[in-house]
Each structure stands twice: as C-alpha cells, then as structure tokens.
PDB file of C-alpha atoms and ligand atoms in Angstrom:
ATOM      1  CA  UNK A 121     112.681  96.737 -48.799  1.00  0.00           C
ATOM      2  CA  UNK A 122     111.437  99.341 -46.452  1.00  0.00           C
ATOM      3  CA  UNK A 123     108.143 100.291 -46.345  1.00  0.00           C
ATOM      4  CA  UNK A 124     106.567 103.959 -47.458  1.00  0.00           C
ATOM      5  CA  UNK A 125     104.421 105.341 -45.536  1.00  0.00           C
ATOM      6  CA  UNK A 126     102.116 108.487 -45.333  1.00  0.00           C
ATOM      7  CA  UNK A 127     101.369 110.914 -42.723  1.00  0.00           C
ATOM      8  CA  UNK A 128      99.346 113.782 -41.668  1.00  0.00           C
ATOM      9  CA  UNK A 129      99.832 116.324 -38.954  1.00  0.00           C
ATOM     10  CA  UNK A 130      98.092 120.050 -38.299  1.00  0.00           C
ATOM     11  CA  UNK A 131      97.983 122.694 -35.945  1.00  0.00           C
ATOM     12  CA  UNK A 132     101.355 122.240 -34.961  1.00  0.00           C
ATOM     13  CA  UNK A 133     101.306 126.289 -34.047  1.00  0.00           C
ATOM     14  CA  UNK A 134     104.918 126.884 -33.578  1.00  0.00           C
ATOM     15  CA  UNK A 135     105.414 124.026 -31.426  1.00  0.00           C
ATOM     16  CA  UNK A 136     109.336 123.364 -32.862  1.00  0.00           C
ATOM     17  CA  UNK A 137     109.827 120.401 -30.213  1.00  0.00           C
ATOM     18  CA  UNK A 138     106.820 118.213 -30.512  1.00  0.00           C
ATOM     19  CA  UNK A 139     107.056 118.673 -33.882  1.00  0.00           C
ATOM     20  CA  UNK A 140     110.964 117.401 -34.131  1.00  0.00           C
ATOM     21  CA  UNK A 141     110.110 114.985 -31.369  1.00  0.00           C
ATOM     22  CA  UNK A 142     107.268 113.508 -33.289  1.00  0.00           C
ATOM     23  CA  UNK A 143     109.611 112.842 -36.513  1.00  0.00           C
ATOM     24  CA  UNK A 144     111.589 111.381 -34.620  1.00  0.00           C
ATOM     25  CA  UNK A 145     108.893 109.163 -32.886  1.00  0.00           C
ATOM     26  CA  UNK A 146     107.493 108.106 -36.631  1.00  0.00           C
ATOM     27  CA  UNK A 147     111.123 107.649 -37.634  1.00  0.00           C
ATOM     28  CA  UNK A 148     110.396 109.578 -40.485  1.00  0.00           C
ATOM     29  CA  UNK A 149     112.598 109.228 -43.457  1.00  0.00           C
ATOM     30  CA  UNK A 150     113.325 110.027 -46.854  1.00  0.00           C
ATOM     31  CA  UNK A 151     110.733 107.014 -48.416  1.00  0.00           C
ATOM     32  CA  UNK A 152     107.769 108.624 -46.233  1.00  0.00           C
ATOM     33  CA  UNK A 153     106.003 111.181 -47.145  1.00  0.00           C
ATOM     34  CA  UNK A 154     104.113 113.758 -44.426  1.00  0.00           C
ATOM     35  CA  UNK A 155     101.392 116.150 -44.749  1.00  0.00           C
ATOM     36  CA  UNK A 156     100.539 119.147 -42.776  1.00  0.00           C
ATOM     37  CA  UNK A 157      97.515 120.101 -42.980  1.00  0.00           C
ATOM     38  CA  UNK A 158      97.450 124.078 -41.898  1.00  0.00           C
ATOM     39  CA  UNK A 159      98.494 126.357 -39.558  1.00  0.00           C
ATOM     40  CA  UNK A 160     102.010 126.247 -38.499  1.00  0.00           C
ATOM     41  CA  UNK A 161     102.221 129.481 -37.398  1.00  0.00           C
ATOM     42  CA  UNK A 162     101.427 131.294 -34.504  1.00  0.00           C
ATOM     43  CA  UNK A 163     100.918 131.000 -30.716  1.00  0.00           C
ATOM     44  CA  UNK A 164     103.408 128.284 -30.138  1.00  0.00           C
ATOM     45  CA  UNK A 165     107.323 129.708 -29.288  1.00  0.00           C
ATOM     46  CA  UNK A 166     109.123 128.807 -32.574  1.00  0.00           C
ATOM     47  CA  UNK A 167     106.429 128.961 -35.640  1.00  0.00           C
ATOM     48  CA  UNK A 168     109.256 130.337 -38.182  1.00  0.00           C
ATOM     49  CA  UNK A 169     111.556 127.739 -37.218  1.00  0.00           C
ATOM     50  CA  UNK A 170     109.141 124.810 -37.500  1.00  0.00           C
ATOM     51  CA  UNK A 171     108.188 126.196 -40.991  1.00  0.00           C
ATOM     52  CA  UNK A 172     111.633 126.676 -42.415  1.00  0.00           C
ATOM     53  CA  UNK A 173     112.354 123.236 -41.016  1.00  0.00           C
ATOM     54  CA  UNK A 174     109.251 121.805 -43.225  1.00  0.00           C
ATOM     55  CA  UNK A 175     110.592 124.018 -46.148  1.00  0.00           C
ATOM     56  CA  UNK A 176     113.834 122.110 -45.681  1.00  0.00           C
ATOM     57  CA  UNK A 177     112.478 118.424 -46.429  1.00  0.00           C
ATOM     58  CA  UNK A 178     110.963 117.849 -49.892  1.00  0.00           C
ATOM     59  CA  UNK A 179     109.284 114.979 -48.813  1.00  0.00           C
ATOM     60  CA  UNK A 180     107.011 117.294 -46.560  1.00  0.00           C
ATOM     61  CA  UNK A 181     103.406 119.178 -48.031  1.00  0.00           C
ATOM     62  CA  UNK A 182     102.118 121.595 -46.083  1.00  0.00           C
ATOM     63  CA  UNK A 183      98.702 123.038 -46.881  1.00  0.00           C
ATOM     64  CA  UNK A 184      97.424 126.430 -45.757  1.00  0.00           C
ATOM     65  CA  UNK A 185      95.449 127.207 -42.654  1.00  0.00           C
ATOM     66  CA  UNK A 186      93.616 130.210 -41.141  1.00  0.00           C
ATOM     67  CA  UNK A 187      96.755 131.480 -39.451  1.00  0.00           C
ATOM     68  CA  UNK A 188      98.932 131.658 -42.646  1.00  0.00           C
ATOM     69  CA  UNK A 189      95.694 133.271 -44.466  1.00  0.00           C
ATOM     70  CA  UNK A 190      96.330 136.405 -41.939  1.00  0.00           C
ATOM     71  CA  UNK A 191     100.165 135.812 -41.856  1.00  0.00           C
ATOM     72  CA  UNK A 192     100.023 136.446 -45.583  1.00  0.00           C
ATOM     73  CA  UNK A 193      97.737 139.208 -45.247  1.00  0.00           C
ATOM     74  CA  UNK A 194     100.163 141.238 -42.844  1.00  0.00           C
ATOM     75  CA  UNK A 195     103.530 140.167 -43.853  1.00  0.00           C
ATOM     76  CA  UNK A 196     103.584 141.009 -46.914  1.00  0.00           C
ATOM     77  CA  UNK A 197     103.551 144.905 -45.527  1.00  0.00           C
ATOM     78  CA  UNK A 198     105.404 144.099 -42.356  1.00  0.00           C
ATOM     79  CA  UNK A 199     108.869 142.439 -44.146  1.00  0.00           C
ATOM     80  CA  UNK A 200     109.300 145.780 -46.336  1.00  0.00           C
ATOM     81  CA  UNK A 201     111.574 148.211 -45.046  1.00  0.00           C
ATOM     82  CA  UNK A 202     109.098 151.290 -43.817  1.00  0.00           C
ATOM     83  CA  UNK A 203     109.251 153.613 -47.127  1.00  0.00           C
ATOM     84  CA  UNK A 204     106.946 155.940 -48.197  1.00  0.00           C
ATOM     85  CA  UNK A 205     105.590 153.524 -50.614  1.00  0.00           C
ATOM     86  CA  UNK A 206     105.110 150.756 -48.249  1.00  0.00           C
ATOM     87  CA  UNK A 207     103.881 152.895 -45.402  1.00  0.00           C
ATOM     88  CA  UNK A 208     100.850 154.347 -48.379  1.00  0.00           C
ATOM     89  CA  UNK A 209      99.797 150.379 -48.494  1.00  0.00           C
ATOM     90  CA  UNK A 210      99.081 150.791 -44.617  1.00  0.00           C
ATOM     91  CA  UNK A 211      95.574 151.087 -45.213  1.00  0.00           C
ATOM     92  CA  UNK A 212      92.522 150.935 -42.235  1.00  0.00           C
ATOM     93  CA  UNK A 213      91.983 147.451 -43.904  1.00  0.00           C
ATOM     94  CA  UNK A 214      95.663 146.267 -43.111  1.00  0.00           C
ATOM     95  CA  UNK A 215      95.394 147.658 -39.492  1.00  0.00           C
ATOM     96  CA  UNK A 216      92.111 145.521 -38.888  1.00  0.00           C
ATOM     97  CA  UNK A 217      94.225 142.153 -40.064  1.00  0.00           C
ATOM     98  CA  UNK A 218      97.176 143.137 -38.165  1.00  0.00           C
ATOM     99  CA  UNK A 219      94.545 143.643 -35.200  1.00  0.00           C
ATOM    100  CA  UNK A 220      92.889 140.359 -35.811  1.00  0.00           C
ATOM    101  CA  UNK A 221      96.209 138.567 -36.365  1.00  0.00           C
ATOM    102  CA  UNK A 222      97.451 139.789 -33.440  1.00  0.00           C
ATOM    103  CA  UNK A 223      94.610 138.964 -31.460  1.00  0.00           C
ATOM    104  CA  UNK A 224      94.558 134.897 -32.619  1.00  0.00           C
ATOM    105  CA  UNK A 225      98.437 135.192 -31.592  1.00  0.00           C
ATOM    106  CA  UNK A 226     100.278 136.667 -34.555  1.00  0.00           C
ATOM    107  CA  UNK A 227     102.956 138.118 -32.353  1.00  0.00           C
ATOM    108  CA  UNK A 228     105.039 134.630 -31.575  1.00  0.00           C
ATOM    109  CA  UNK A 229     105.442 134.831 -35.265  1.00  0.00           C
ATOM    110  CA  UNK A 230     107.018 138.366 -35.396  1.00  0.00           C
ATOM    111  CA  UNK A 231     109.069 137.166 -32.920  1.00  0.00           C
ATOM    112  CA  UNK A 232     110.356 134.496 -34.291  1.00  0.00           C
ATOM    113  CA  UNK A 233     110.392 135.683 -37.880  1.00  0.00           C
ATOM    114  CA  UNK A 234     113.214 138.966 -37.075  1.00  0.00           C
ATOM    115  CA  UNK A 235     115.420 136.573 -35.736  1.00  0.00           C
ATOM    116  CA  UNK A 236     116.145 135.698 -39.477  1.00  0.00           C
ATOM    117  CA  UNK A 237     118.075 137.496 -42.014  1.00  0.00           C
ATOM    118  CA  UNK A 238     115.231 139.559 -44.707  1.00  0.00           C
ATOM    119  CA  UNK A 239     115.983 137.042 -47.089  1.00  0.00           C
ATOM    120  CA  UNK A 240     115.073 134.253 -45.383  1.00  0.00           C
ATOM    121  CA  UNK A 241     111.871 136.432 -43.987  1.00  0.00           C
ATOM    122  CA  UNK A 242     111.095 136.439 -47.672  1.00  0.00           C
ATOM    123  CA  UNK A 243     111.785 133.096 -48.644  1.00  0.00           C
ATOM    124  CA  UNK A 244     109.134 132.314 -45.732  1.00  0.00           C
ATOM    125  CA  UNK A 245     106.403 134.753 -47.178  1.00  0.00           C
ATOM    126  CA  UNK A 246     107.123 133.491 -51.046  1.00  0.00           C
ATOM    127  CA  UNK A 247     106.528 129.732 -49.695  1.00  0.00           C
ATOM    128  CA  UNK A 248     103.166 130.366 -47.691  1.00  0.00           C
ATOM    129  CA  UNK A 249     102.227 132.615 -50.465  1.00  0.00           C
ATOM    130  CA  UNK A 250     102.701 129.483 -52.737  1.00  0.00           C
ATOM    131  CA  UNK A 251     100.795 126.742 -50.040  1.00  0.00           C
ATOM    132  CA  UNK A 252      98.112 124.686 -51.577  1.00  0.00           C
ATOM    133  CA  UNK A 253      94.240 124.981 -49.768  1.00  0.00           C
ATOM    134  CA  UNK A 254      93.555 121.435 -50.268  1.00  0.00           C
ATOM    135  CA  UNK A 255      95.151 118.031 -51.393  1.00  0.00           C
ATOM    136  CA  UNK A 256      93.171 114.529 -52.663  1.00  0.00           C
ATOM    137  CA  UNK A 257      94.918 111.481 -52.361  1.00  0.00           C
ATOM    138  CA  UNK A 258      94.527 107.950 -52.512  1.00  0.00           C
ATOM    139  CA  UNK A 259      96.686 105.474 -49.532  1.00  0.00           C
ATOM    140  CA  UNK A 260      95.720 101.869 -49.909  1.00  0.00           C
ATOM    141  CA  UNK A 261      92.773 102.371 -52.064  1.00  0.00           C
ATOM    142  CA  UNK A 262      91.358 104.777 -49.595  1.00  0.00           C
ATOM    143  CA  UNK A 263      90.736 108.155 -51.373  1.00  0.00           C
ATOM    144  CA  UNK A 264      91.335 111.126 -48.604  1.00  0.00           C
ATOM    145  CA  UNK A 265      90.473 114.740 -48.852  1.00  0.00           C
ATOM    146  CA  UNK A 266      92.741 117.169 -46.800  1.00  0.00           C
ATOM    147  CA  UNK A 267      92.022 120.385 -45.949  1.00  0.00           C
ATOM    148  CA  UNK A 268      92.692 122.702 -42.932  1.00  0.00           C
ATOM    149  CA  UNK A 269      89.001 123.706 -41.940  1.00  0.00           C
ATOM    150  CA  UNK A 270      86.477 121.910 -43.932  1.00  0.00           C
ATOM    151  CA  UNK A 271      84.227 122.160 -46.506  1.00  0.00           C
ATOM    152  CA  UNK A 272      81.819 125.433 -45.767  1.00  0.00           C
ATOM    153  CA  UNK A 273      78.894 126.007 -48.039  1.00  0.00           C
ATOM    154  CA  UNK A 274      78.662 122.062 -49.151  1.00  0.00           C
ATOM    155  CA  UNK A 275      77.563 120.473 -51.961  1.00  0.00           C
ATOM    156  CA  UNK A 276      77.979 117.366 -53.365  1.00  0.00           C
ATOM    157  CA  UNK A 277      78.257 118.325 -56.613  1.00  0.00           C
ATOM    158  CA  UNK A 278      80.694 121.372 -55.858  1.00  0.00           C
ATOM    159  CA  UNK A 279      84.232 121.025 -56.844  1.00  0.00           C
ATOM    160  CA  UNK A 280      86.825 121.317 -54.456  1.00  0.00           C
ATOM    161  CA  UNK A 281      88.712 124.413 -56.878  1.00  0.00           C
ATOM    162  CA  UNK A 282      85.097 125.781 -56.752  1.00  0.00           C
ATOM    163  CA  UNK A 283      85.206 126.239 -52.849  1.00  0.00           C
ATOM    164  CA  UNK A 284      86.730 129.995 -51.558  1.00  0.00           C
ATOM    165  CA  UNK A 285      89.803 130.180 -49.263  1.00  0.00           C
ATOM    166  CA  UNK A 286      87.360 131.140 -46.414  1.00  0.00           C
ATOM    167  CA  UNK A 287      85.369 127.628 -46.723  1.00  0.00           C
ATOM    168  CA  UNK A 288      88.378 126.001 -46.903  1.00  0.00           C
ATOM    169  CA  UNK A 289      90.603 127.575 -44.007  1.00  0.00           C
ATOM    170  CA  UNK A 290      88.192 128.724 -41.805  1.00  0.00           C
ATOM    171  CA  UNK A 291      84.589 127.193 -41.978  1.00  0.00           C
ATOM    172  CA  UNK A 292      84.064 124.560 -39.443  1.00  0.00           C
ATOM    173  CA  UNK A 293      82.856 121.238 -40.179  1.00  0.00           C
ATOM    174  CA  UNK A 294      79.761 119.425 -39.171  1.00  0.00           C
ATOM    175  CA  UNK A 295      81.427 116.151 -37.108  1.00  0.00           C
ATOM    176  CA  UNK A 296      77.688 114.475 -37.444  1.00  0.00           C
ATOM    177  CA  UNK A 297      77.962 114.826 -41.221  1.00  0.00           C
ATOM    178  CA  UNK A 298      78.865 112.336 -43.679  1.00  0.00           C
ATOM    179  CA  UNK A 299      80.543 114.369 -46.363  1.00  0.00           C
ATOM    180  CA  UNK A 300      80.772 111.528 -49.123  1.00  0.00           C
ATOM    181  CA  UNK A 301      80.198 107.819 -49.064  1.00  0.00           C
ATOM    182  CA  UNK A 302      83.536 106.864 -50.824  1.00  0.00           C
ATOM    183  CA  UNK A 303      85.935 109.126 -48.880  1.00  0.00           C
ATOM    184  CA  UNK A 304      87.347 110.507 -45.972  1.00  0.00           C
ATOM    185  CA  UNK A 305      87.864 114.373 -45.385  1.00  0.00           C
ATOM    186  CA  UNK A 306      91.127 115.176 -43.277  1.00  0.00           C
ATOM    187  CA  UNK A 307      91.106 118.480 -41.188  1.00  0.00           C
ATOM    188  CA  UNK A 308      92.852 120.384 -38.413  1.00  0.00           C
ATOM    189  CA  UNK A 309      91.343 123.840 -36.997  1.00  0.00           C
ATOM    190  CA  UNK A 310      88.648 122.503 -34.230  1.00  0.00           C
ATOM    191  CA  UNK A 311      90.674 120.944 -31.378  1.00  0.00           C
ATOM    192  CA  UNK A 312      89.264 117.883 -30.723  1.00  0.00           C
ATOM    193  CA  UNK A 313      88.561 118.931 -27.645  1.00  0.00           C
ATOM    194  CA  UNK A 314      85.820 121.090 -29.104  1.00  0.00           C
ATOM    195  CA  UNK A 315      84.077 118.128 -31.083  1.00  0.00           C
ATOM    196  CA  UNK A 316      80.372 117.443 -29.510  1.00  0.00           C
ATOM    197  CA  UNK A 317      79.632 114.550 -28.497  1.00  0.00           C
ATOM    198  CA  UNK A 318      83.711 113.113 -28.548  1.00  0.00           C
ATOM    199  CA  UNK A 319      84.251 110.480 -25.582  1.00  0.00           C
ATOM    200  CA  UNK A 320      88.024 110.983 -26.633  1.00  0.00           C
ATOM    201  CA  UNK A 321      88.668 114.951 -26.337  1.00  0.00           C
ATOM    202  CA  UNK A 322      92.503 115.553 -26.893  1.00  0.00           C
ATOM    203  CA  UNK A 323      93.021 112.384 -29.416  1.00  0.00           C
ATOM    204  CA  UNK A 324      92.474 111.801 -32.964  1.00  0.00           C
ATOM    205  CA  UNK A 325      88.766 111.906 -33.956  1.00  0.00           C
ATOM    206  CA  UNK A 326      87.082 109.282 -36.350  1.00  0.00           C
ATOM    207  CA  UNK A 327      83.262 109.483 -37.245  1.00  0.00           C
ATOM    208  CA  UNK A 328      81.366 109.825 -40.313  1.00  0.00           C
ATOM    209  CA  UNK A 329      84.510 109.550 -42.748  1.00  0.00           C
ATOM    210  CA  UNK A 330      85.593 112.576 -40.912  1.00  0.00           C
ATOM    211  CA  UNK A 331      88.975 112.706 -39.564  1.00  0.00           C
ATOM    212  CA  UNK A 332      89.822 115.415 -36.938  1.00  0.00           C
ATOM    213  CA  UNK A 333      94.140 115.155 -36.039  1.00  0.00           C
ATOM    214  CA  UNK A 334      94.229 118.820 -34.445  1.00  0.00           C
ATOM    215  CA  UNK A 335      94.919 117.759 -30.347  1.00  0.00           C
ATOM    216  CA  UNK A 336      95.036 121.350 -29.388  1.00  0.00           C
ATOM    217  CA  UNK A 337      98.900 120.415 -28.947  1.00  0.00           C
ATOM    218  CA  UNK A 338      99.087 124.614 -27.474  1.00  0.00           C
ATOM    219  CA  UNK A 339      96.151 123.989 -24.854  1.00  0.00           C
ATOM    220  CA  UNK A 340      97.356 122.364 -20.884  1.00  0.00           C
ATOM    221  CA  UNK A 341      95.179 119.127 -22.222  1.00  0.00           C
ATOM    222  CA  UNK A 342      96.471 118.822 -25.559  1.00  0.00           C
ATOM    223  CA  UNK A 343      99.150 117.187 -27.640  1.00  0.00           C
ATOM    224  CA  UNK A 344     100.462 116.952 -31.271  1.00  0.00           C
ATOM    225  CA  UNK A 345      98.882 114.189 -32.775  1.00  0.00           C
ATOM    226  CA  UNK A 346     100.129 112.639 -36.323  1.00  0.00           C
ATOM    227  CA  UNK A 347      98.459 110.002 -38.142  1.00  0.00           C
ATOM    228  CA  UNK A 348      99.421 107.664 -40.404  1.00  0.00           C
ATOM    229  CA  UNK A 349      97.057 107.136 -43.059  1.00  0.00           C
ATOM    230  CA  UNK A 350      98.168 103.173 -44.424  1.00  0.00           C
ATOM    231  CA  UNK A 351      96.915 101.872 -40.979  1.00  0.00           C
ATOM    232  CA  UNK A 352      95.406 104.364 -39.144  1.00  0.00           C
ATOM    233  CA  UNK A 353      98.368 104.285 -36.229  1.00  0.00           C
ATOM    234  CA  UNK A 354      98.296 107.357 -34.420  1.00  0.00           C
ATOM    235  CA  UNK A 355     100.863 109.068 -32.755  1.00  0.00           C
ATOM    236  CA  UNK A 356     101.174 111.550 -29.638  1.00  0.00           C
ATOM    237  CA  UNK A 357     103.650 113.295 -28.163  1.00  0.00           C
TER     238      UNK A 357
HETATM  239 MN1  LIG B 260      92.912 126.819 -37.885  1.00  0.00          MN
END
C-alpha cells in the first residue's frame, strides 16, 4: 500500500506556478495530506487562483496569515456593491487597512479577485473568514505546532486558544529560542533570509525545535519551499 504522507508549505503569496509545480514535484495525492501555513495572498500574480485551487482539494488546511488578517479586514467592504449602506461602513479606520493592505501588496489580490464572478468573490471571503490561526499535530510521534507568525507574548503555561490573532499572525519569533522541549513550532512570515545567524538563507530553517519553511519564494533569491514532516525531505522549486 502507498504511503501517507504530510506536508507543510507557507508564504506561497500568489505564486499559482510554484505552487502547482511543487504538487506536482511531491506527487501529491489524495492519501497525503498538506498544510499551508498562512498567507496565500498577495504580492505574487495569481493569489485568488492559488486559493480557490487549495479550496478545491479537501485534503489541503490552510491556516491564516497576516495578509488574509488585512484581506479580511478590507474585503469584506470592497466585494459589496457601493450602496449607501456599504459606503456608511467606509469608516477612517477601513481607509487606514485598505492603506496598509495596499502598501504590503494588497492590490495583486484585487486584481486577481474581479476576474471572478461575486459569488465566487464571496465564497473566497466566507473561506478565509472561516481559516484556523493555528493547528497541533502529531507525524511519527513528533508533536508539531503550526502557526503563521509565532508565538508573541510567550508563556509556557499559556494556551495556544489563549494567544490573540496578532501573536499568532504577526509577532515574530525568537530563532535562538527553544519554545518547548517536546515539540516543534512550524511557521512562515520571516523569510529565511531574514533569520540571524542562518548559514542557509533561502532554504528551510531548523534550530531550537523551530522550523522556518517561508523561502521568500516572491524575493530574486528565494523559492517555495515545502516540507514534509514524516522525514524531514524538503522540497524547492
Ligand atoms: Mn506573513
């Protein structure tokens, strides 16, 4: 019998190909199971059309990031046709996250987003209104934390549910940290280009029981990287 296997991939940032290319590369099928650990959207060319292609395939989890955080934030103004009602919920605080959405490259989402029909734009906002912050599981007796940014505000003795969206999707972690003795926190959100100290900028980053899988695949030095947690393969493209 074929083998299971799980996976984990984040930051893919609306990068359609790698990410198609990279299922491909895993030969990813129906048995395996893939999680994606945060921020889909944005920057990239296609970010709507990688997530309704991870909507598509039950046997894919993604997990919110930063980016869907202000996606949510916006969109759910911005797929309304403009009626009185909906242009009263344009408040100064929704022009400050369009602003700020639009600065960490919001637009490639627009984009991509009116070149569906409004129910599919609404299908897309009711499933990243829906995403999970964080996920524990267990692969070969290793237990694994996964969440987009980290942990902010840390305590051993706090609870993941007890943690706030913002120290879970945007909060950086400390890569010289050891979190917990007995298991190993997955993130995206700091290119591991940005890691101190990491002789192996671009690639999968393994220190402390920290795992770091974004490769800045949007950056001229990056790549999408995808990891596969029952052996620690890693994957590039
Ligand atoms: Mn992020």
């Amino acid at each position: 019998m074929e083998k299971s296997y799980t996976y984990v991939m984040s930051d893919i940032h609306g990068e359609y190909d790698a990410f198609v290319k990279m299922l491909d590369k895993i030969k990813f099928n129906d048995k395996d199971k893939l999680y994606v650990i945060g921020d889909v959207l944005d920057r990239g060319p296609k970010p709507i059309k990688t997530l309704m292609h991870i909507m598509s395939l039950n046997n894919i989890t993604m997990l919110a990031g930063n980016h869907e955080h202000m996606a949510i934030l916006c969109l759910r103004v911005l797929i309304e046709d403009l009626t009185d009602e909906v242009f009263a919920k344009i408040s100064d605080k929704f022009i400050e996250s369009l602003e700020d959405w639009k600065m960490n490259g919001g637009g490639t989402t627009i984009k991509d987003l009116f070149d569906y029909s409004k129910e599919d734009r609404k299908r897309a906002l009711d499933f990243l209104i829906k995403l999970k912050l964080y996920k524990e599981l267990t692969v070969e007796d290793k237990k694994y934390i996964l969440v987009h940014a980290g942990l902010g505000n840390f305590n051993k003795n706090k609870k993941l549910k007890e943690y706030n969206i913002m120290e879970l999707v945007w909060d950086r972690m400390d890569y010289a940290k050891k979190y917990y003795d007995d298991r190993y926190i997955v993130v995206g959100h700091t290119p591991t280009q940005l890691i101190e100290n990491n002789k192996n900028p671009g690639y999968i980053y393994i220190n402390n029981n920290n795992i770091a899988i974004d490769c800045g695949c949007t950056f001229k030095d990056g790549r999408l990287g995808c990891l596969r947690l029952n052996d620690m393969k890693e994957y590039y493209i």
